[in-house]
Short mmCIF file of C-alpha atoms and ligand atoms in Angstrom, two decimals:
data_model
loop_
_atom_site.label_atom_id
_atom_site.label_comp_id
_atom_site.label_asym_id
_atom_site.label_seq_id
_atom_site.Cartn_x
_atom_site.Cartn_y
_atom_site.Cartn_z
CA UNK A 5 53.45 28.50 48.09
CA UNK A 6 55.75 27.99 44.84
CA UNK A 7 58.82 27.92 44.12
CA UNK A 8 58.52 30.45 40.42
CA UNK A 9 60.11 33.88 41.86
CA UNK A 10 57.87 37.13 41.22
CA UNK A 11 57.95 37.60 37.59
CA UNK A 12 59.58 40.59 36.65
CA UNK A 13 58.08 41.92 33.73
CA UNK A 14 54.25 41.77 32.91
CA UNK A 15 53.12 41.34 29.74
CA UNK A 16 49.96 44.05 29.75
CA UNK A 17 48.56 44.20 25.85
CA UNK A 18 51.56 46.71 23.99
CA UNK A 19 53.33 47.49 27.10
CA UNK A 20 55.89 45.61 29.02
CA UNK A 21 55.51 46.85 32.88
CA UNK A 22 58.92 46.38 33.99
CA UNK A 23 58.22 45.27 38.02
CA UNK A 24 61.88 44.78 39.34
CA UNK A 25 61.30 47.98 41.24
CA UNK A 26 58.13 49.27 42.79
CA UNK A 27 55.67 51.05 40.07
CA UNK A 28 53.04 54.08 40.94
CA UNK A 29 49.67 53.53 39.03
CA UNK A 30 47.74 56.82 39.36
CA UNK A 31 43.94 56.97 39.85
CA UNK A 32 41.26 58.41 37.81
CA UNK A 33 37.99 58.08 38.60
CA UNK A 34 35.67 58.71 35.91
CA UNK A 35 32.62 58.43 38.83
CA UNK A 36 30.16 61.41 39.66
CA UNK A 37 30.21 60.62 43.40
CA UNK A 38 34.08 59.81 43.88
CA UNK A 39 34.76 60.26 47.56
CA UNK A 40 38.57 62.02 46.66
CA UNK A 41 37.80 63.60 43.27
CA UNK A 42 34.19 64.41 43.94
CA UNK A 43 33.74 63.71 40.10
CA UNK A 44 35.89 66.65 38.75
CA UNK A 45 37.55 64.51 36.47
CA UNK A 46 34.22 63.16 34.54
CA UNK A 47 34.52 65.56 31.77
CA UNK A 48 36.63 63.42 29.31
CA UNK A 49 39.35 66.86 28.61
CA UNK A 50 39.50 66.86 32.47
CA UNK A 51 40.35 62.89 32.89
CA UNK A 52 42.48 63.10 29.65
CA UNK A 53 44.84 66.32 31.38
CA UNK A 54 44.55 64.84 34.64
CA UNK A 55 45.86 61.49 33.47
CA UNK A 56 48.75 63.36 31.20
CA UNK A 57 49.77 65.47 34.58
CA UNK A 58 50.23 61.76 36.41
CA UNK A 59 51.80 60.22 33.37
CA UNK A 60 54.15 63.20 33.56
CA UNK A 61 54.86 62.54 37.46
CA UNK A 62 55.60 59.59 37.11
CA UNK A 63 53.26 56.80 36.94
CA UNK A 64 53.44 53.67 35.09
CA UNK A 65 49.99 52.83 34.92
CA UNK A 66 46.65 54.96 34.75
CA UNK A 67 43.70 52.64 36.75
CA UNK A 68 40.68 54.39 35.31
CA UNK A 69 37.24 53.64 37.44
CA UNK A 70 33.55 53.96 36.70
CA UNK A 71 31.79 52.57 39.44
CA UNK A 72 32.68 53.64 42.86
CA UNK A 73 33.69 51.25 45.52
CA UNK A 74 33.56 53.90 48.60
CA UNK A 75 31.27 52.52 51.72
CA UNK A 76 27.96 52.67 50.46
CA UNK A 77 28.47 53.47 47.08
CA UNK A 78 25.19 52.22 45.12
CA UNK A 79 25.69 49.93 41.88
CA UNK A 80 25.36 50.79 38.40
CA UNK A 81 24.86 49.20 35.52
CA UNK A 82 27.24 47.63 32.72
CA UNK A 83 25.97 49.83 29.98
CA UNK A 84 26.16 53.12 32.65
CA UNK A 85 29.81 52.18 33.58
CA UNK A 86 30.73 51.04 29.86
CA UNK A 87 29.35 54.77 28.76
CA UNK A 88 31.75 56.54 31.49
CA UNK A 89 34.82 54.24 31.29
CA UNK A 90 35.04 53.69 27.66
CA UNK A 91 35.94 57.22 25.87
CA UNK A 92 38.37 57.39 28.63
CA UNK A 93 40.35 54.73 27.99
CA UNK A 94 40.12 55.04 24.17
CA UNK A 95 41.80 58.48 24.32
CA UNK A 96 44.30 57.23 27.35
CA UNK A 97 45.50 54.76 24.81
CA UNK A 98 45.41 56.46 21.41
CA UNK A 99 46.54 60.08 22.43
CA UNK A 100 48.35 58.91 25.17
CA UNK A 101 49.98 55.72 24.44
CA UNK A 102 49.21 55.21 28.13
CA UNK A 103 49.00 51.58 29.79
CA UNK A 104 45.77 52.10 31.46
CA UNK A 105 43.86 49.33 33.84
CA UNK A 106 40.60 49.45 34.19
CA UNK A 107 39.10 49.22 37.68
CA UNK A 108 36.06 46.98 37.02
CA UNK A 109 34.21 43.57 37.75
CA UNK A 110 31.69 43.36 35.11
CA UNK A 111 32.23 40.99 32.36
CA UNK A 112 31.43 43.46 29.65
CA UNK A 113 33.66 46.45 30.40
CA UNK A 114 36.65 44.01 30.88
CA UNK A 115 35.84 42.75 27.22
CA UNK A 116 35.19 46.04 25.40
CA UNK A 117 38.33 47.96 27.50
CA UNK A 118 40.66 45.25 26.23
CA UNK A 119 39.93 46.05 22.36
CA UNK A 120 40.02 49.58 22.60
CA UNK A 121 43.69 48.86 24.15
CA UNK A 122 43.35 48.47 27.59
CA UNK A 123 46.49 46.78 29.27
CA UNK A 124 45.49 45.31 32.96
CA UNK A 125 42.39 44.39 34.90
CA UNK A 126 41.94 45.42 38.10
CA UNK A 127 38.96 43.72 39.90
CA UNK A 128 38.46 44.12 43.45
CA UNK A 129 35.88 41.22 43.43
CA UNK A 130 38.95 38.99 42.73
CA UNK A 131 37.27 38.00 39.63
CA UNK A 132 33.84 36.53 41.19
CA UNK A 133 31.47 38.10 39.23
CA UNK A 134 29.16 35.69 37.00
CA UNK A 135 31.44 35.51 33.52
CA UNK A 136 34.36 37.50 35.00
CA UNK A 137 36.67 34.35 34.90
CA UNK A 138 35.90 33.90 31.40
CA UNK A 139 36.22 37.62 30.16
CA UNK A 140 39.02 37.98 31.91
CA UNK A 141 40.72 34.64 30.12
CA UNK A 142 39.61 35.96 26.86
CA UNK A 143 41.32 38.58 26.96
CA UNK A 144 44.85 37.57 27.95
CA UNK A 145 45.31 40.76 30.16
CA UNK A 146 46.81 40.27 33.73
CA UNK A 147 44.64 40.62 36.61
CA UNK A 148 44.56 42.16 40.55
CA UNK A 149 42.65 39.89 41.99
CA UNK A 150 41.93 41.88 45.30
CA UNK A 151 40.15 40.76 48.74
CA UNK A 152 36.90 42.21 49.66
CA UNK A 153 34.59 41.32 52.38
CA UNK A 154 31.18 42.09 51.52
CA UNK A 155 30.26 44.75 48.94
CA UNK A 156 30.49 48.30 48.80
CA UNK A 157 27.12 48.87 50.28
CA UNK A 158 27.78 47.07 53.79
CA UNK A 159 31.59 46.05 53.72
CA UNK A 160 31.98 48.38 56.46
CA UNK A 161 28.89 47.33 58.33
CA UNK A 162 31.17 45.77 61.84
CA UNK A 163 33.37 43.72 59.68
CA UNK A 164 34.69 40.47 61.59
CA UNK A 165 36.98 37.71 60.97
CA UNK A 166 36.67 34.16 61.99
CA UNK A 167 40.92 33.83 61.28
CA UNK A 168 43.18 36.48 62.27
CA UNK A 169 43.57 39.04 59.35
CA UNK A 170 45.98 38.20 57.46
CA UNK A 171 45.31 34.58 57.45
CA UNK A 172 41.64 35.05 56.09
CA UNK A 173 43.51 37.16 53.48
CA UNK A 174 45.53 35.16 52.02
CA UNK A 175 43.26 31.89 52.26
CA UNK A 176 41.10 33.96 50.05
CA UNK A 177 43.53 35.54 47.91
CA UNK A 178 44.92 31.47 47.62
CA UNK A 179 41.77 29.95 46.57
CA UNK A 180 40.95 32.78 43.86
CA UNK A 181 44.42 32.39 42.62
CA UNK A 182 43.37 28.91 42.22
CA UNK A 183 39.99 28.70 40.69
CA UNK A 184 41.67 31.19 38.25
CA UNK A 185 44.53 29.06 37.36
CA UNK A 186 42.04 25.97 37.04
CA UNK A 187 40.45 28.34 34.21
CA UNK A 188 43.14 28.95 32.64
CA UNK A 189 44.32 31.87 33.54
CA UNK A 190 48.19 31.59 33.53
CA UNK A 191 49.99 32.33 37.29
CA UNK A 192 51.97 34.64 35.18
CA UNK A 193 49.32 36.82 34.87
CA UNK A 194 47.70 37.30 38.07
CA UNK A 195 48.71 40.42 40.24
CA UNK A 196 47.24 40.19 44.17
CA UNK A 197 45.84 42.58 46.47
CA UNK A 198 44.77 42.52 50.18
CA UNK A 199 41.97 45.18 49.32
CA UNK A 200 42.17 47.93 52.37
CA UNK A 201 39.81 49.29 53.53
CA UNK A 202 37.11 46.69 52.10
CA UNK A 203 35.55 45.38 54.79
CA UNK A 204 37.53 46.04 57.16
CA UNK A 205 38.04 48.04 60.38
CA UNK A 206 41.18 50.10 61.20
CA UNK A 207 42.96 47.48 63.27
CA UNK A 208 41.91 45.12 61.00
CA UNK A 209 44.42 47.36 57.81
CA UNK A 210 46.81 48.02 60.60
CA UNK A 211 47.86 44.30 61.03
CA UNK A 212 47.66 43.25 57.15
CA UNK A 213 49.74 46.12 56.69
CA UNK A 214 51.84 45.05 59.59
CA UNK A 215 51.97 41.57 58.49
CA UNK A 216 51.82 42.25 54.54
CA UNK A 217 55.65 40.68 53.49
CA UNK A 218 54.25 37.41 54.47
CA UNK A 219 51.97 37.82 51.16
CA UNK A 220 55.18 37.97 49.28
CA UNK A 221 55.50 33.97 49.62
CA UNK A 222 52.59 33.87 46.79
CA UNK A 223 55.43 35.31 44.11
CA UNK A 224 52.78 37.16 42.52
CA UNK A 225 53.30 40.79 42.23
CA UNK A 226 51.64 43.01 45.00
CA UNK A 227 49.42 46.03 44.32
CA UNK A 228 48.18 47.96 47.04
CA UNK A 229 45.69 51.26 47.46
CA UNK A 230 46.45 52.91 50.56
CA UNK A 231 46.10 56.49 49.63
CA UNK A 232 43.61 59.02 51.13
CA UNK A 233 42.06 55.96 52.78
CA UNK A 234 39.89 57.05 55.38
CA UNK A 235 42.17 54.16 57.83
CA UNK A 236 44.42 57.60 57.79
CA UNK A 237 41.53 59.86 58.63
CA UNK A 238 40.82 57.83 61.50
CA UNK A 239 44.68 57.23 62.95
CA UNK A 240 45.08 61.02 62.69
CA UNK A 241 42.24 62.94 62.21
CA UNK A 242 42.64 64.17 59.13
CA UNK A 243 39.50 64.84 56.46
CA UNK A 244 40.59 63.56 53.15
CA UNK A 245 42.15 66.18 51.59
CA UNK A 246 44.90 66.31 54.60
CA UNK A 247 45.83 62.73 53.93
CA UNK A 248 49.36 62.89 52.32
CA UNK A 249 51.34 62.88 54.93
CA UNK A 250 50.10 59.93 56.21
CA UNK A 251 49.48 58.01 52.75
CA UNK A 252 53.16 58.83 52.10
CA UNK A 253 54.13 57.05 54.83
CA UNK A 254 51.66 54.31 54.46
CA UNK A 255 53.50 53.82 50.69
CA UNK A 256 57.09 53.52 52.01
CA UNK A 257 56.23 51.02 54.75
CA UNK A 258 54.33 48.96 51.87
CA UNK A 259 57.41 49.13 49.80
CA UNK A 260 59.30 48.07 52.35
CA UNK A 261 56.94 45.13 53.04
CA UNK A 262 56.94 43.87 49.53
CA UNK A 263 54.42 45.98 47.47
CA UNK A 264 55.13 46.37 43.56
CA UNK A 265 52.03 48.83 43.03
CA UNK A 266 51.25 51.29 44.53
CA UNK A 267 47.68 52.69 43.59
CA UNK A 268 47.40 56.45 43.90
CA UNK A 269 46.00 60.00 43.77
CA UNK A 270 48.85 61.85 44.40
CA UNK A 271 51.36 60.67 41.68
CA UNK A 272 54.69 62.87 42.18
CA UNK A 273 54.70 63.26 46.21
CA UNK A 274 54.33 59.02 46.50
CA UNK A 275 57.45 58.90 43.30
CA UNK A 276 59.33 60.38 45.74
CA UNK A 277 58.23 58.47 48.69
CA UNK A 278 58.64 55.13 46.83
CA UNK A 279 62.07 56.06 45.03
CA UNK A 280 63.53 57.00 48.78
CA UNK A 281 62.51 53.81 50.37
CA UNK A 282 63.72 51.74 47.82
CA UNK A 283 67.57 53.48 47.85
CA UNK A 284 67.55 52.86 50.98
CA UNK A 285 66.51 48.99 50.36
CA UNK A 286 69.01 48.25 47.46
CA UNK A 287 71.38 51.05 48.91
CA UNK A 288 71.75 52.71 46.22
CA UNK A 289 70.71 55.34 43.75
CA UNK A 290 69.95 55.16 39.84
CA UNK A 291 71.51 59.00 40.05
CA UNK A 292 75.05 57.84 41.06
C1 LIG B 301 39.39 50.44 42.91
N1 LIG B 301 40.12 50.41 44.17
C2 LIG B 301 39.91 51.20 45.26
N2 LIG B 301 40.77 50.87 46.23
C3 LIG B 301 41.55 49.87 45.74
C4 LIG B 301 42.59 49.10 46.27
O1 LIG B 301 43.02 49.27 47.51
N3 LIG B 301 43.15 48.17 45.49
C5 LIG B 301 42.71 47.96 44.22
N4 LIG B 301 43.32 46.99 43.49
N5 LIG B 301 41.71 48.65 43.66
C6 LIG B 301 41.14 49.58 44.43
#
Protein backbone atom coordinates (compact mmCIF):
# COMPACT_ATOMS: atom_id res chain seq x y z
CA UNK A 1 0.00 0.00 0.00
CA UNK A 2 3.37 2.18 0.14
CA UNK A 3 6.47 1.73 -0.19
CA UNK A 4 7.72 4.20 3.35
CA UNK A 5 8.71 1.22 5.89
CA UNK A 6 7.00 1.47 9.50
CA UNK A 7 8.50 4.44 11.02
CA UNK A 8 10.45 3.67 13.85
CA UNK A 9 10.24 6.29 16.22
CA UNK A 10 7.04 8.42 16.93
CA UNK A 11 7.23 11.74 17.66
CA UNK A 12 4.38 11.94 20.70
CA UNK A 13 4.62 15.78 22.24
CA UNK A 14 8.18 15.47 24.69
CA UNK A 15 8.62 11.87 24.21
CA UNK A 16 10.18 9.93 21.46
CA UNK A 17 8.35 6.29 21.52
CA UNK A 18 11.04 4.25 20.20
CA UNK A 19 8.79 1.37 18.06
CA UNK A 20 11.64 -0.92 16.62
CA UNK A 21 10.46 -3.45 19.15
CA UNK A 22 6.97 -4.10 20.40
CA UNK A 23 5.81 -1.46 23.28
CA UNK A 24 3.14 -2.30 26.28
CA UNK A 25 0.77 0.75 26.87
CA UNK A 26 -1.04 0.05 30.17
CA UNK A 27 -4.72 0.93 30.75
CA UNK A 28 -6.35 3.18 33.14
CA UNK A 29 -9.68 3.77 33.11
CA UNK A 30 -10.75 6.73 34.87
CA UNK A 31 -14.70 5.38 34.21
CA UNK A 32 -17.21 4.52 37.15
CA UNK A 33 -18.63 1.52 35.28
CA UNK A 34 -15.29 -0.01 33.76
CA UNK A 35 -16.09 -3.61 32.97
CA UNK A 36 -12.18 -4.78 34.29
CA UNK A 37 -11.52 -2.10 36.92
CA UNK A 38 -15.08 -1.66 38.05
CA UNK A 39 -14.01 2.08 38.62
CA UNK A 40 -11.42 1.48 41.46
CA UNK A 41 -9.07 3.60 39.87
CA UNK A 42 -11.42 6.93 39.70
CA UNK A 43 -9.99 8.42 42.75
CA UNK A 44 -7.15 10.53 41.15
CA UNK A 45 -4.28 9.00 44.16
CA UNK A 46 -5.65 5.59 42.97
CA UNK A 47 -5.14 6.27 38.99
CA UNK A 48 -1.92 8.25 39.83
CA UNK A 49 -0.32 4.81 41.96
CA UNK A 50 -1.90 2.58 39.63
CA UNK A 51 -0.34 4.26 36.62
CA UNK A 52 3.26 4.57 38.62
CA UNK A 53 2.94 0.55 39.42
CA UNK A 54 2.55 0.05 35.31
CA UNK A 55 5.13 2.65 34.53
CA UNK A 56 7.31 0.64 36.90
CA UNK A 57 6.42 -2.79 34.99
CA UNK A 58 7.16 -1.75 32.21
CA UNK A 59 4.99 0.18 30.01
CA UNK A 60 5.78 2.79 27.59
CA UNK A 61 2.64 4.45 27.40
CA UNK A 62 -0.29 5.08 29.97
CA UNK A 63 -3.86 5.18 27.66
CA UNK A 64 -6.02 6.92 30.21
CA UNK A 65 -10.05 6.56 29.40
CA UNK A 66 -13.14 8.41 30.50
CA UNK A 67 -15.87 7.13 28.65
CA UNK A 68 -16.36 3.48 28.48
CA UNK A 69 -16.53 1.61 25.27
CA UNK A 70 -17.77 -1.93 26.85
CA UNK A 71 -21.14 -3.36 24.98
CA UNK A 72 -23.69 -1.13 26.02
CA UNK A 73 -21.88 1.37 27.71
CA UNK A 74 -24.16 4.67 27.65
CA UNK A 75 -22.51 8.08 26.39
CA UNK A 76 -21.44 10.94 28.29
CA UNK A 77 -20.82 14.16 27.75
CA UNK A 78 -17.58 16.28 26.74
CA UNK A 79 -17.62 18.37 29.84
CA UNK A 80 -18.39 14.86 32.10
CA UNK A 81 -15.42 13.06 30.36
CA UNK A 82 -13.15 16.36 30.27
CA UNK A 83 -13.89 16.55 34.32
CA UNK A 84 -12.70 12.71 34.78
CA UNK A 85 -9.85 12.56 32.20
CA UNK A 86 -8.25 15.83 32.75
CA UNK A 87 -6.63 15.87 36.46
CA UNK A 88 -5.46 12.54 35.41
CA UNK A 89 -3.47 13.29 32.79
CA UNK A 90 -2.18 16.59 34.27
CA UNK A 91 -0.59 14.70 37.20
CA UNK A 92 0.49 11.59 34.71
CA UNK A 93 2.52 14.21 32.97
CA UNK A 94 3.81 16.62 35.60
CA UNK A 95 4.55 14.10 38.52
CA UNK A 96 5.12 11.47 36.31
CA UNK A 97 6.81 12.60 33.27
CA UNK A 98 4.65 9.84 31.81
CA UNK A 99 3.71 9.70 27.92
CA UNK A 100 0.09 9.22 28.42
CA UNK A 101 -2.67 8.78 25.39
CA UNK A 102 -5.81 9.59 25.91
CA UNK A 103 -8.56 7.18 24.88
CA UNK A 104 -11.16 9.60 23.45
CA UNK A 105 -13.24 10.78 20.31
CA UNK A 106 -14.53 14.05 21.31
CA UNK A 107 -13.04 17.05 19.83
CA UNK A 108 -12.65 18.86 23.09
CA UNK A 109 -10.80 16.40 25.32
CA UNK A 110 -8.31 15.74 22.42
CA UNK A 111 -7.66 19.64 22.46
CA UNK A 112 -7.45 20.34 26.21
CA UNK A 113 -5.33 16.74 26.89
CA UNK A 114 -2.77 17.92 24.35
CA UNK A 115 -1.91 21.28 26.39
CA UNK A 116 -1.81 19.85 29.63
CA UNK A 117 0.93 17.43 27.90
CA UNK A 118 -0.73 14.69 26.55
CA UNK A 119 1.46 12.68 23.96
CA UNK A 120 -0.94 10.32 21.62
CA UNK A 121 -4.57 10.06 20.66
CA UNK A 122 -6.21 7.08 20.73
CA UNK A 123 -9.71 7.16 19.06
CA UNK A 124 -11.54 4.12 18.45
CA UNK A 125 -13.99 6.04 16.13
CA UNK A 126 -10.95 6.31 13.76
CA UNK A 127 -11.32 9.94 14.03
CA UNK A 128 -15.13 10.31 12.71
CA UNK A 129 -16.50 12.33 15.15
CA UNK A 130 -17.82 15.91 13.92
CA UNK A 131 -14.37 18.18 14.44
CA UNK A 132 -12.21 15.17 15.41
CA UNK A 133 -10.13 15.50 12.12
CA UNK A 134 -9.49 18.98 12.87
CA UNK A 135 -8.61 18.69 16.69
CA UNK A 136 -6.70 16.04 16.06
CA UNK A 137 -4.53 18.12 13.19
CA UNK A 138 -4.24 20.90 15.59
CA UNK A 139 -2.63 19.31 17.75
CA UNK A 140 0.19 17.53 15.95
CA UNK A 141 -0.15 14.37 18.22
CA UNK A 142 -0.18 10.89 16.44
CA UNK A 143 -3.29 9.04 16.24
CA UNK A 144 -4.85 5.12 16.52
CA UNK A 145 -7.23 5.31 14.24
CA UNK A 146 -9.13 2.02 15.24
CA UNK A 147 -12.14 0.05 13.42
CA UNK A 148 -15.45 -0.08 15.02
CA UNK A 149 -18.66 -1.32 13.72
CA UNK A 150 -21.45 0.39 15.25
CA UNK A 151 -21.21 2.06 18.67
CA UNK A 152 -20.84 0.89 22.02
CA UNK A 153 -24.50 0.62 22.64
CA UNK A 154 -25.32 -2.06 19.78
CA UNK A 155 -21.81 -3.02 18.25
CA UNK A 156 -22.45 -6.33 19.55
CA UNK A 157 -26.05 -6.50 18.48
CA UNK A 158 -25.37 -9.84 15.59
CA UNK A 159 -22.56 -8.05 13.97
CA UNK A 160 -22.19 -9.08 10.13
CA UNK A 161 -19.92 -8.43 7.36
CA UNK A 162 -20.70 -8.00 3.76
CA UNK A 163 -16.52 -8.79 3.01
CA UNK A 164 -14.76 -11.36 4.84
CA UNK A 165 -13.18 -9.83 8.07
CA UNK A 166 -10.25 -8.76 7.47
CA UNK A 167 -10.97 -7.29 4.17
CA UNK A 168 -13.80 -4.95 5.60
CA UNK A 169 -11.00 -4.06 8.08
CA UNK A 170 -8.64 -2.84 6.33
CA UNK A 171 -10.91 -1.12 3.53
CA UNK A 172 -11.97 0.87 6.49
CA UNK A 173 -8.85 1.33 8.23
CA UNK A 174 -7.58 2.46 4.28
CA UNK A 175 -10.12 5.01 3.65
CA UNK A 176 -9.73 6.70 7.26
CA UNK A 177 -6.06 6.67 6.73
CA UNK A 178 -6.98 8.58 3.75
CA UNK A 179 -9.49 11.19 4.54
CA UNK A 180 -6.93 11.87 7.35
CA UNK A 181 -4.01 12.34 5.17
CA UNK A 182 -6.26 14.55 2.75
CA UNK A 183 -6.55 16.79 6.08
CA UNK A 184 -3.45 16.99 6.70
CA UNK A 185 -2.63 14.80 8.99
CA UNK A 186 0.92 13.51 8.12
CA UNK A 187 1.14 9.34 7.41
CA UNK A 188 3.85 9.68 9.90
CA UNK A 189 1.59 10.17 12.46
CA UNK A 190 -1.14 7.80 12.20
CA UNK A 191 -0.96 4.49 14.33
CA UNK A 192 -3.85 1.68 13.16
CA UNK A 193 -5.97 -0.63 14.93
CA UNK A 194 -8.40 -3.46 13.92
CA UNK A 195 -10.57 -2.62 17.12
CA UNK A 196 -11.49 -6.27 18.75
CA UNK A 197 -14.08 -6.89 20.05
CA UNK A 198 -16.08 -3.80 18.47
CA UNK A 199 -18.60 -5.14 16.66
CA UNK A 200 -17.69 -8.14 16.26
CA UNK A 201 -18.41 -11.80 17.09
CA UNK A 202 -15.78 -14.33 18.29
CA UNK A 203 -15.03 -15.88 14.92
CA UNK A 204 -15.18 -12.73 13.55
CA UNK A 205 -11.56 -11.62 16.22
CA UNK A 206 -10.43 -15.12 15.63
CA UNK A 207 -9.74 -14.61 11.83
CA UNK A 208 -8.44 -10.80 12.05
CA UNK A 209 -6.26 -12.12 14.56
CA UNK A 210 -5.49 -15.03 12.35
CA UNK A 211 -5.04 -12.94 9.39
CA UNK A 212 -3.62 -9.69 11.25
CA UNK A 213 0.27 -9.61 9.48
CA UNK A 214 -1.50 -8.85 6.34
CA UNK A 215 -2.29 -5.29 8.08
CA UNK A 216 1.40 -4.86 8.28
CA UNK A 217 1.44 -3.92 4.36
CA UNK A 218 -0.13 -0.38 5.57
CA UNK A 219 3.57 0.44 7.30
CA UNK A 220 1.80 2.15 9.93
CA UNK A 221 2.50 1.00 13.35
CA UNK A 222 -0.05 -1.58 14.86
CA UNK A 223 -1.74 -1.22 18.25
CA UNK A 224 -3.88 -3.80 19.45
CA UNK A 225 -6.24 -4.39 22.82
CA UNK A 226 -6.71 -7.91 23.31
CA UNK A 227 -6.56 -8.19 27.02
CA UNK A 228 -9.37 -9.46 29.33
CA UNK A 229 -11.52 -9.31 26.20
CA UNK A 230 -14.50 -11.16 26.78
CA UNK A 231 -13.45 -13.13 22.97
CA UNK A 232 -11.26 -15.07 25.86
CA UNK A 233 -14.18 -15.53 28.19
CA UNK A 234 -16.01 -17.08 25.52
CA UNK A 235 -13.04 -19.52 23.91
CA UNK A 236 -12.46 -20.73 27.49
CA UNK A 237 -14.84 -19.94 29.89
CA UNK A 238 -13.23 -17.82 31.92
CA UNK A 239 -15.06 -14.60 33.85
CA UNK A 240 -12.80 -11.67 33.47
CA UNK A 241 -10.69 -11.77 36.16
CA UNK A 242 -9.32 -15.41 34.93
CA UNK A 243 -8.31 -13.95 31.62
CA UNK A 244 -4.42 -13.86 31.70
CA UNK A 245 -3.62 -16.84 30.60
CA UNK A 246 -5.35 -16.52 27.64
CA UNK A 247 -4.62 -12.63 26.97
CA UNK A 248 -0.96 -13.66 27.36
CA UNK A 249 -1.18 -15.78 24.71
CA UNK A 250 -3.39 -13.64 22.63
CA UNK A 251 -0.24 -10.86 23.02
CA UNK A 252 2.54 -13.19 21.77
CA UNK A 253 0.61 -14.42 18.74
CA UNK A 254 -0.08 -10.54 17.96
CA UNK A 255 3.57 -9.89 18.26
CA UNK A 256 4.29 -12.43 16.21
CA UNK A 257 1.76 -11.19 13.60
CA UNK A 258 3.09 -7.71 13.47
CA UNK A 259 1.64 -5.73 16.47
CA UNK A 260 3.82 -2.71 17.91
CA UNK A 261 1.25 -1.97 20.87
CA UNK A 262 0.02 -3.84 22.85
CA UNK A 263 -2.86 -2.21 25.02
CA UNK A 264 -3.13 -3.65 28.50
CA UNK A 265 -4.27 -4.24 32.10
CA UNK A 266 -1.83 -6.45 33.20
CA UNK A 267 1.50 -4.57 32.51
CA UNK A 268 4.43 -6.94 33.91
CA UNK A 269 2.89 -10.59 33.06
CA UNK A 270 2.31 -9.27 29.04
CA UNK A 271 6.42 -7.56 29.41
CA UNK A 272 7.25 -10.86 29.76
CA UNK A 273 5.02 -12.39 27.25
CA UNK A 274 6.04 -9.78 24.60
CA UNK A 275 9.92 -9.76 25.49
CA UNK A 276 9.83 -13.87 25.01
CA UNK A 277 8.18 -13.80 21.69
CA UNK A 278 10.22 -11.31 20.32
CA UNK A 279 13.81 -13.31 21.35
CA UNK A 280 12.55 -15.81 19.82
CA UNK A 281 11.73 -13.59 16.54
CA UNK A 282 15.14 -11.72 16.32
CA UNK A 283 16.84 -14.77 18.14
CA UNK A 284 18.27 -13.12 20.46
CA UNK A 285 18.35 -11.49 23.84
CA UNK A 286 19.17 -7.77 24.97
CA UNK A 287 20.64 -9.80 28.27
CA UNK A 288 23.46 -11.56 26.32
C1 LIG B 1 -10.29 2.10 24.40
N1 LIG B 1 -10.10 0.76 23.88
C2 LIG B 1 -10.71 -0.38 24.33
N2 LIG B 1 -10.30 -1.42 23.59
C3 LIG B 1 -9.42 -0.93 22.68
C4 LIG B 1 -8.69 -1.50 21.63
O1 LIG B 1 -8.78 -2.80 21.34
N3 LIG B 1 -7.90 -0.72 20.89
C5 LIG B 1 -7.81 0.62 21.15
N4 LIG B 1 -7.00 1.36 20.37
N5 LIG B 1 -8.50 1.23 22.13
C6 LIG B 1 -9.29 0.45 22.87
Amino acid sequence: MTDNPAPTWLPCGRHRLDLSYPRVMGILNVTPDSFSDGGRHVALDDALRHAERMLAEGAAIIDVGGESTRPGAQAITAQQELDRVAPVVERLVCELDALVSVDTSTPAVMRQTAALGAGMINDVRALQREGALEAALGTGLPVCLMHMQGEPQDMQQAPRYDAPIEEAVMDFLETRVAACEAAGLRRERLLIDPGFGFGKTVEHNLRLLNRMDRMTRFDLPLLVGLSRKSLIGKVLGRPVEERLPGGLALASLAVERGARILRVHDVGPTMDAVNMTWAVLREGCEND
